[in-house]
PDB file of C-alpha atoms in Angstrom:
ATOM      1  CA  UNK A   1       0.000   0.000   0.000  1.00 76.00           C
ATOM      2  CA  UNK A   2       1.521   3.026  -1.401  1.00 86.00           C
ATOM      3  CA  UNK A   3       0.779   6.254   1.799  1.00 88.00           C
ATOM      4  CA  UNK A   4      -0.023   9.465   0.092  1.00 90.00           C
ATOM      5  CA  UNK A   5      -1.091  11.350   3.573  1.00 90.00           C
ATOM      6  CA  UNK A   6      -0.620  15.467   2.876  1.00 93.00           C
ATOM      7  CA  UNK A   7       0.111  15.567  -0.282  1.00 96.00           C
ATOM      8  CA  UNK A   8      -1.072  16.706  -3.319  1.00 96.00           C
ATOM      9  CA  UNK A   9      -3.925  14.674  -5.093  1.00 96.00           C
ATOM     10  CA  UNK A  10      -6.163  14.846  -8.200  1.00 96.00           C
ATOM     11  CA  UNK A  11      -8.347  12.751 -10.548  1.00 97.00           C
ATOM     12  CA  UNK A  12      -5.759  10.359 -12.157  1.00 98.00           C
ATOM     13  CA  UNK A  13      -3.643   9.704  -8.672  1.00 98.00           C
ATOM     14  CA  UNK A  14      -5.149   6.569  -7.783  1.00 96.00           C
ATOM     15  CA  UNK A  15      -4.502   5.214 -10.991  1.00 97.00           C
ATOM     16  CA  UNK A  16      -1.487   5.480 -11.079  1.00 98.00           C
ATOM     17  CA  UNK A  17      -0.527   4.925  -7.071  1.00 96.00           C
ATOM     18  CA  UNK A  18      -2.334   1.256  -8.390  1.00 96.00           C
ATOM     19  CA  UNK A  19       0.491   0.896 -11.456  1.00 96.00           C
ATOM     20  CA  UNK A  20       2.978   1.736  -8.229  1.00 96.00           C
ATOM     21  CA  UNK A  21       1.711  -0.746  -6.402  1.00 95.00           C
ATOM     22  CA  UNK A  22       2.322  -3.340  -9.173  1.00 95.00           C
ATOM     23  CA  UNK A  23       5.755  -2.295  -9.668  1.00 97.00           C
ATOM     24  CA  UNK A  24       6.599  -2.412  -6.387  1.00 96.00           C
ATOM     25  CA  UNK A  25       5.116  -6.196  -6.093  1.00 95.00           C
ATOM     26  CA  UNK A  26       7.257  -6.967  -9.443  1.00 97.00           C
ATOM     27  CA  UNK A  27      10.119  -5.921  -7.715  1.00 97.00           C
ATOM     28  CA  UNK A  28       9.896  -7.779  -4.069  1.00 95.00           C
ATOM     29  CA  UNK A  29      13.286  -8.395  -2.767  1.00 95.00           C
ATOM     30  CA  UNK A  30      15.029  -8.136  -5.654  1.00 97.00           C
ATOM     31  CA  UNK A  31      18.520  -5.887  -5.251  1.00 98.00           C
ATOM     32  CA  UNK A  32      18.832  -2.762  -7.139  1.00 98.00           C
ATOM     33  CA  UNK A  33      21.452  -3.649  -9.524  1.00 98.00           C
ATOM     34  CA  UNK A  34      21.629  -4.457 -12.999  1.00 98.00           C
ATOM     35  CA  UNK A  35      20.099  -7.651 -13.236  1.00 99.00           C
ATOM     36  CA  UNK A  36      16.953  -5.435 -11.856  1.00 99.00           C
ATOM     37  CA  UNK A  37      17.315  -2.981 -14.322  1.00 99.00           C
ATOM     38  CA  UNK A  38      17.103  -5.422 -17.094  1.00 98.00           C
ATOM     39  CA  UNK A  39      13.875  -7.435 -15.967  1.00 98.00           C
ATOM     40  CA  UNK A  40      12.229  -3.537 -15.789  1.00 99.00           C
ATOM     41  CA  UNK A  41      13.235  -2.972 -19.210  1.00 98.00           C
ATOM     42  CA  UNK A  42      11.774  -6.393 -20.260  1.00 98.00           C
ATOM     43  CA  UNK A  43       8.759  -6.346 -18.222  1.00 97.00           C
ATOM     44  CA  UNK A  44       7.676  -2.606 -17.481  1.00 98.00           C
ATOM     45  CA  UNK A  45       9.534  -0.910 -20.527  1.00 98.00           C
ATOM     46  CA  UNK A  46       8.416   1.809 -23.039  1.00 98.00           C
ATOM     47  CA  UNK A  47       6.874  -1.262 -25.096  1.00 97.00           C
ATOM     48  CA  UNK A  48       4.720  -1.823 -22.606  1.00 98.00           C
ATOM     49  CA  UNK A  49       0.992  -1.044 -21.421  1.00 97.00           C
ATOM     50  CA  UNK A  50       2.589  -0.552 -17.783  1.00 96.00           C
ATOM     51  CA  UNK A  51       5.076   2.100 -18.805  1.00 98.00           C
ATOM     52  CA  UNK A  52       3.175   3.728 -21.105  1.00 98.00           C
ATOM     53  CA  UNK A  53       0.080   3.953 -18.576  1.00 98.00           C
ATOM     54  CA  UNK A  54       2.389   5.048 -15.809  1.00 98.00           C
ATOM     55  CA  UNK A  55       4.045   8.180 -18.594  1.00 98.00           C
ATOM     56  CA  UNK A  56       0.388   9.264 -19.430  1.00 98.00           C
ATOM     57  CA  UNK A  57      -0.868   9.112 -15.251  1.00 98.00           C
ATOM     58  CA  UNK A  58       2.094  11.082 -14.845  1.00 98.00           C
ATOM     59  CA  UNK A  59       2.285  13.692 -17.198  1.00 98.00           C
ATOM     60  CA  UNK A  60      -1.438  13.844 -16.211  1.00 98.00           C
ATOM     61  CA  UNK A  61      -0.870  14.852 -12.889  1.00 98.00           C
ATOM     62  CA  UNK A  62       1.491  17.173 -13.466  1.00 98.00           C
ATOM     63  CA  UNK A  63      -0.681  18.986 -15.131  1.00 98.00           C
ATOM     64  CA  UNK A  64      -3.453  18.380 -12.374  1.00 98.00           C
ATOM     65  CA  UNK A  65      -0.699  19.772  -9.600  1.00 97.00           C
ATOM     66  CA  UNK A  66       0.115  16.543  -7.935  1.00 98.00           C
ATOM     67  CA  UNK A  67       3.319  15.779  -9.513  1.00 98.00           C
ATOM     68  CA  UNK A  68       6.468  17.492 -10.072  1.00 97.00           C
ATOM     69  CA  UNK A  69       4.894  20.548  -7.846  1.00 97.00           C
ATOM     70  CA  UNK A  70       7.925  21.820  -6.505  1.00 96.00           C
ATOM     71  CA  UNK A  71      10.787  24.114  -7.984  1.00 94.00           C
ATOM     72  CA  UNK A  72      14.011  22.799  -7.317  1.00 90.00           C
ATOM     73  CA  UNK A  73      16.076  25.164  -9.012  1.00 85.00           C
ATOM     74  CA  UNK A  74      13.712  27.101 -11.731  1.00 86.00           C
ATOM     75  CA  UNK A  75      11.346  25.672 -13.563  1.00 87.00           C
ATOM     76  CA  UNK A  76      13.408  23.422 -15.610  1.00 91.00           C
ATOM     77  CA  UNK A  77      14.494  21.022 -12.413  1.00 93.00           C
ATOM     78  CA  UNK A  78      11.036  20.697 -10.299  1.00 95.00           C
ATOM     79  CA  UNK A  79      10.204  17.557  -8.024  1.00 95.00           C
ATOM     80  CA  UNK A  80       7.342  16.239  -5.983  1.00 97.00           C
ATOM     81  CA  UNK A  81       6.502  12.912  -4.267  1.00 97.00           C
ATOM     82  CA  UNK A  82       4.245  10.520  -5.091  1.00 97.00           C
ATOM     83  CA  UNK A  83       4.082   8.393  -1.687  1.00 96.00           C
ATOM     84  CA  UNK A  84       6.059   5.982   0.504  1.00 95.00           C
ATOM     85  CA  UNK A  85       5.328   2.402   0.008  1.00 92.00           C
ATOM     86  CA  UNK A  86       5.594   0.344   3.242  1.00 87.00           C
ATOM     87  CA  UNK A  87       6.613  -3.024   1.794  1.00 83.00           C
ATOM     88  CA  UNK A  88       9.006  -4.331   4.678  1.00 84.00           C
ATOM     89  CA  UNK A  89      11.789  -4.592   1.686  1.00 86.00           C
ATOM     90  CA  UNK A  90      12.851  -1.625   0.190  1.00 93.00           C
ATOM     91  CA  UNK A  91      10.197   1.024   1.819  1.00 95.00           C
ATOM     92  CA  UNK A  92      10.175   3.110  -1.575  1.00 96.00           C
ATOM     93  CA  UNK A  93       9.764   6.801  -1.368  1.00 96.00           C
ATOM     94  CA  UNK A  94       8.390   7.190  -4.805  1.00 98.00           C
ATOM     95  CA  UNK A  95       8.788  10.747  -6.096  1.00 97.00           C
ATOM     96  CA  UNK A  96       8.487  12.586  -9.750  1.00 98.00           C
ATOM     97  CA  UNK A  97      10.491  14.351 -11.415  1.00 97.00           C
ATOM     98  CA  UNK A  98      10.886  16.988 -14.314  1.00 96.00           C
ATOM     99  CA  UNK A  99      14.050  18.257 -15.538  1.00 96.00           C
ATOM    100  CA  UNK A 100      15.100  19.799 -19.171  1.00 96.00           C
ATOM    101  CA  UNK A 101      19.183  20.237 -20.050  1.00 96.00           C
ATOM    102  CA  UNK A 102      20.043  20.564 -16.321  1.00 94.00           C
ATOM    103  CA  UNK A 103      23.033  18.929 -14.135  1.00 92.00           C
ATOM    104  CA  UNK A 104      21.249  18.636 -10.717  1.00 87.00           C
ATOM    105  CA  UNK A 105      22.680  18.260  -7.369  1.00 87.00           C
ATOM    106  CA  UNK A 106      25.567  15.847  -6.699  1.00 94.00           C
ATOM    107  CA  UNK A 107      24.440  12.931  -4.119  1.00 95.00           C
ATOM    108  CA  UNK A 108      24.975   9.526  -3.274  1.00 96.00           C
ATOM    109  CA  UNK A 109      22.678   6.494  -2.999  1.00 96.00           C
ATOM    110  CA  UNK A 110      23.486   4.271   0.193  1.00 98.00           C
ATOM    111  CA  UNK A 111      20.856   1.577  -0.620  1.00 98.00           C
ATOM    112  CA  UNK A 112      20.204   2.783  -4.502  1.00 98.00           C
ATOM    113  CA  UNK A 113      17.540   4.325  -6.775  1.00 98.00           C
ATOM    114  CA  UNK A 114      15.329   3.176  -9.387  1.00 98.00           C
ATOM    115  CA  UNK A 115      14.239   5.787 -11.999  1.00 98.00           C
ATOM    116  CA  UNK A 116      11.700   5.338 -15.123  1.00 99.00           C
ATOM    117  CA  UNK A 117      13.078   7.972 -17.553  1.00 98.00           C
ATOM    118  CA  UNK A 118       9.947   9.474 -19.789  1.00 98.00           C
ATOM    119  CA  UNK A 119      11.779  11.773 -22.504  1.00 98.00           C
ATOM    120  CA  UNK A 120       9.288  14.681 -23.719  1.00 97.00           C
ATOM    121  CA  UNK A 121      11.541  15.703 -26.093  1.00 96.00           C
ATOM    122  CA  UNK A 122      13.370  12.224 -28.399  1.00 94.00           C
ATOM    123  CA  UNK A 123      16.511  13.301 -28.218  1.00 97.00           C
ATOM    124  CA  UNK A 124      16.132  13.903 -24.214  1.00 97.00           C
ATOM    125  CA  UNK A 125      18.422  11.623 -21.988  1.00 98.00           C
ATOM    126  CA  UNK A 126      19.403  10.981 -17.988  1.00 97.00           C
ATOM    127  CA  UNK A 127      22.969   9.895 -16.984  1.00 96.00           C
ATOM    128  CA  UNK A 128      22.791   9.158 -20.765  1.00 96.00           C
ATOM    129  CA  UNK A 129      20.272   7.008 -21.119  1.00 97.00           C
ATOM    130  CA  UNK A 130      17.168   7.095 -23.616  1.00 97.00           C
ATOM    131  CA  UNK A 131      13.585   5.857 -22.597  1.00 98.00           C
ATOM    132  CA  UNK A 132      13.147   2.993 -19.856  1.00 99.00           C
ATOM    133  CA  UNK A 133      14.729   2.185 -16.242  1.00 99.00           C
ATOM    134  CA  UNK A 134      17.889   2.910 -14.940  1.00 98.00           C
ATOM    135  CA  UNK A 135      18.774   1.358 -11.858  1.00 99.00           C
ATOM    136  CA  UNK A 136      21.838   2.760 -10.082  1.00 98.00           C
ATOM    137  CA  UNK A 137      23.415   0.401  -7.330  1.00 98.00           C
ATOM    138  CA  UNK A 138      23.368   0.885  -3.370  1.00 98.00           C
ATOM    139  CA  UNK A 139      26.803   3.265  -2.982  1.00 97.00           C
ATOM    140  CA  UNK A 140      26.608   4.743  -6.233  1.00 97.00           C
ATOM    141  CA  UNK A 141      26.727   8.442  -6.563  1.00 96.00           C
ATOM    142  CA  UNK A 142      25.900  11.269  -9.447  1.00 95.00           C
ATOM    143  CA  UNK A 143      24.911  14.582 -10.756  1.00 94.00           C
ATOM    144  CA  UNK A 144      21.336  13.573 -12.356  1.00 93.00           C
ATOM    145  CA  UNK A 145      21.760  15.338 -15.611  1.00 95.00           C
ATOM    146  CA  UNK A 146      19.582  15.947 -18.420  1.00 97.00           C
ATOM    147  CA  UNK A 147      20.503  16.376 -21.751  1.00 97.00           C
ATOM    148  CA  UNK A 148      18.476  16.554 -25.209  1.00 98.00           C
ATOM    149  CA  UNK A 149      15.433  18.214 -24.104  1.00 97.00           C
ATOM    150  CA  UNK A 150      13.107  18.233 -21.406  1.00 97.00           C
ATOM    151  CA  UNK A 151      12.518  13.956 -19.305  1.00 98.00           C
ATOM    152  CA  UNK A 152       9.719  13.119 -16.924  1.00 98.00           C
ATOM    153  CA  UNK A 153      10.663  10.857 -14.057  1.00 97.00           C
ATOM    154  CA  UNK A 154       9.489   8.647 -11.546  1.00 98.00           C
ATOM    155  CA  UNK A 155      11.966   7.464  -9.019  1.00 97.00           C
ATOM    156  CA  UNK A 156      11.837   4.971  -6.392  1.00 98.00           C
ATOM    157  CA  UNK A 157      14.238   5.522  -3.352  1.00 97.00           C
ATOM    158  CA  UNK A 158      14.698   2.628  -1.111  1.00 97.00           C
ATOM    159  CA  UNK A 159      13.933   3.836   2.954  1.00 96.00           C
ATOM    160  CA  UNK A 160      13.993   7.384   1.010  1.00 96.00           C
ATOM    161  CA  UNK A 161      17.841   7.251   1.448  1.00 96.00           C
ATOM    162  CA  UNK A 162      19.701  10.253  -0.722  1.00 96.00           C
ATOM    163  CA  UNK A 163      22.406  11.832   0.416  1.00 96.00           C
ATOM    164  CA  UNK A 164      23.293  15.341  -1.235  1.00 93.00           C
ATOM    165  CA  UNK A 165      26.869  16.594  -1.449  1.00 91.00           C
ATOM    166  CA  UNK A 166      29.141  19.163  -3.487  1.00 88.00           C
ATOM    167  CA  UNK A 167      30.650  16.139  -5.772  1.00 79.00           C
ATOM    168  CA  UNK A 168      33.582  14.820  -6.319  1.00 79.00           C
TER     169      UNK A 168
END
């Protein structure tokens, strides 16, 4: 059960907090690495009903205020969570995220992240990928940077661990 107490809401939320709940299933116990990242891609990826459902919900509520509602730095790098899922495994904070030709903060992941990358514009990419998942590891660190255009984002962090930093 994905907990969405205080924040924002709107007509297509539920819908997709249900595709979240899914994903969150698929993924169980599994470790965030790139054997995880693959069965995503295979399973939930852009050729999918899933992912394209979950791009459409979310682009949806952005427009309805419930996602990406918060200016990080402008209005090309805004953020807003979705809800924590209290699984007992990873305890996803599940948040959203739109960002267009921007290098975001530095941080590290102690236990990982999981993001589904959504470009609005083709050529858009994150940490150089194109359309789908990428899963970085537990210890892993980076700038989140967009390049290509404007990229929609859900991402999944596990007991909401991020730790922000000035780089390396």
């Amino acid at each position: 059960m994905i907990n969405q107490d205080g924040l924002p809401t709107g007509p297509h939320k539920p819908e997709l907090v249900a595709r979240l709940e899914q994903l969150v299933a698929f993924i169980g116990d599994s470790p965030l690495d790139a054997a995880l990242e693959d069965r995503l891609n295979r399973h939930f990826g852009p050729q999918t009903p899933e992912f394209q459902d979950m791009t459409r919900l979310l682009r949806a509520g952005i427009e309805e205020g419930w996602a990406c509602y918060a200016e990080i730095d402008g209005a090309d790098y805004r953020r807003g969570r979705l809800g924590t899922a209290g699984d007992g495994v990873h305890d996803f904070v599940i948040e959203s995220a739109r960002l267009k030709d921007v290098k975001g903060n530095h941080h590290r992941h102690p236990l990982g992240e999981i993001n589904m990358i959504q470009p609005l514009d083709p050529a858009g990419r994150f940490c150089g990928s194109g359309e789908g998942w990428k899963v970085f590891a537990p210890e892993t660190s980076h700038y989140p940077t967009v390049t290509g255009g404007a990229c929609t984002f859900i991402f999944l962090l596990p007991k909401g661990k991020i730790e922000y930093s000035d780089g390396p």
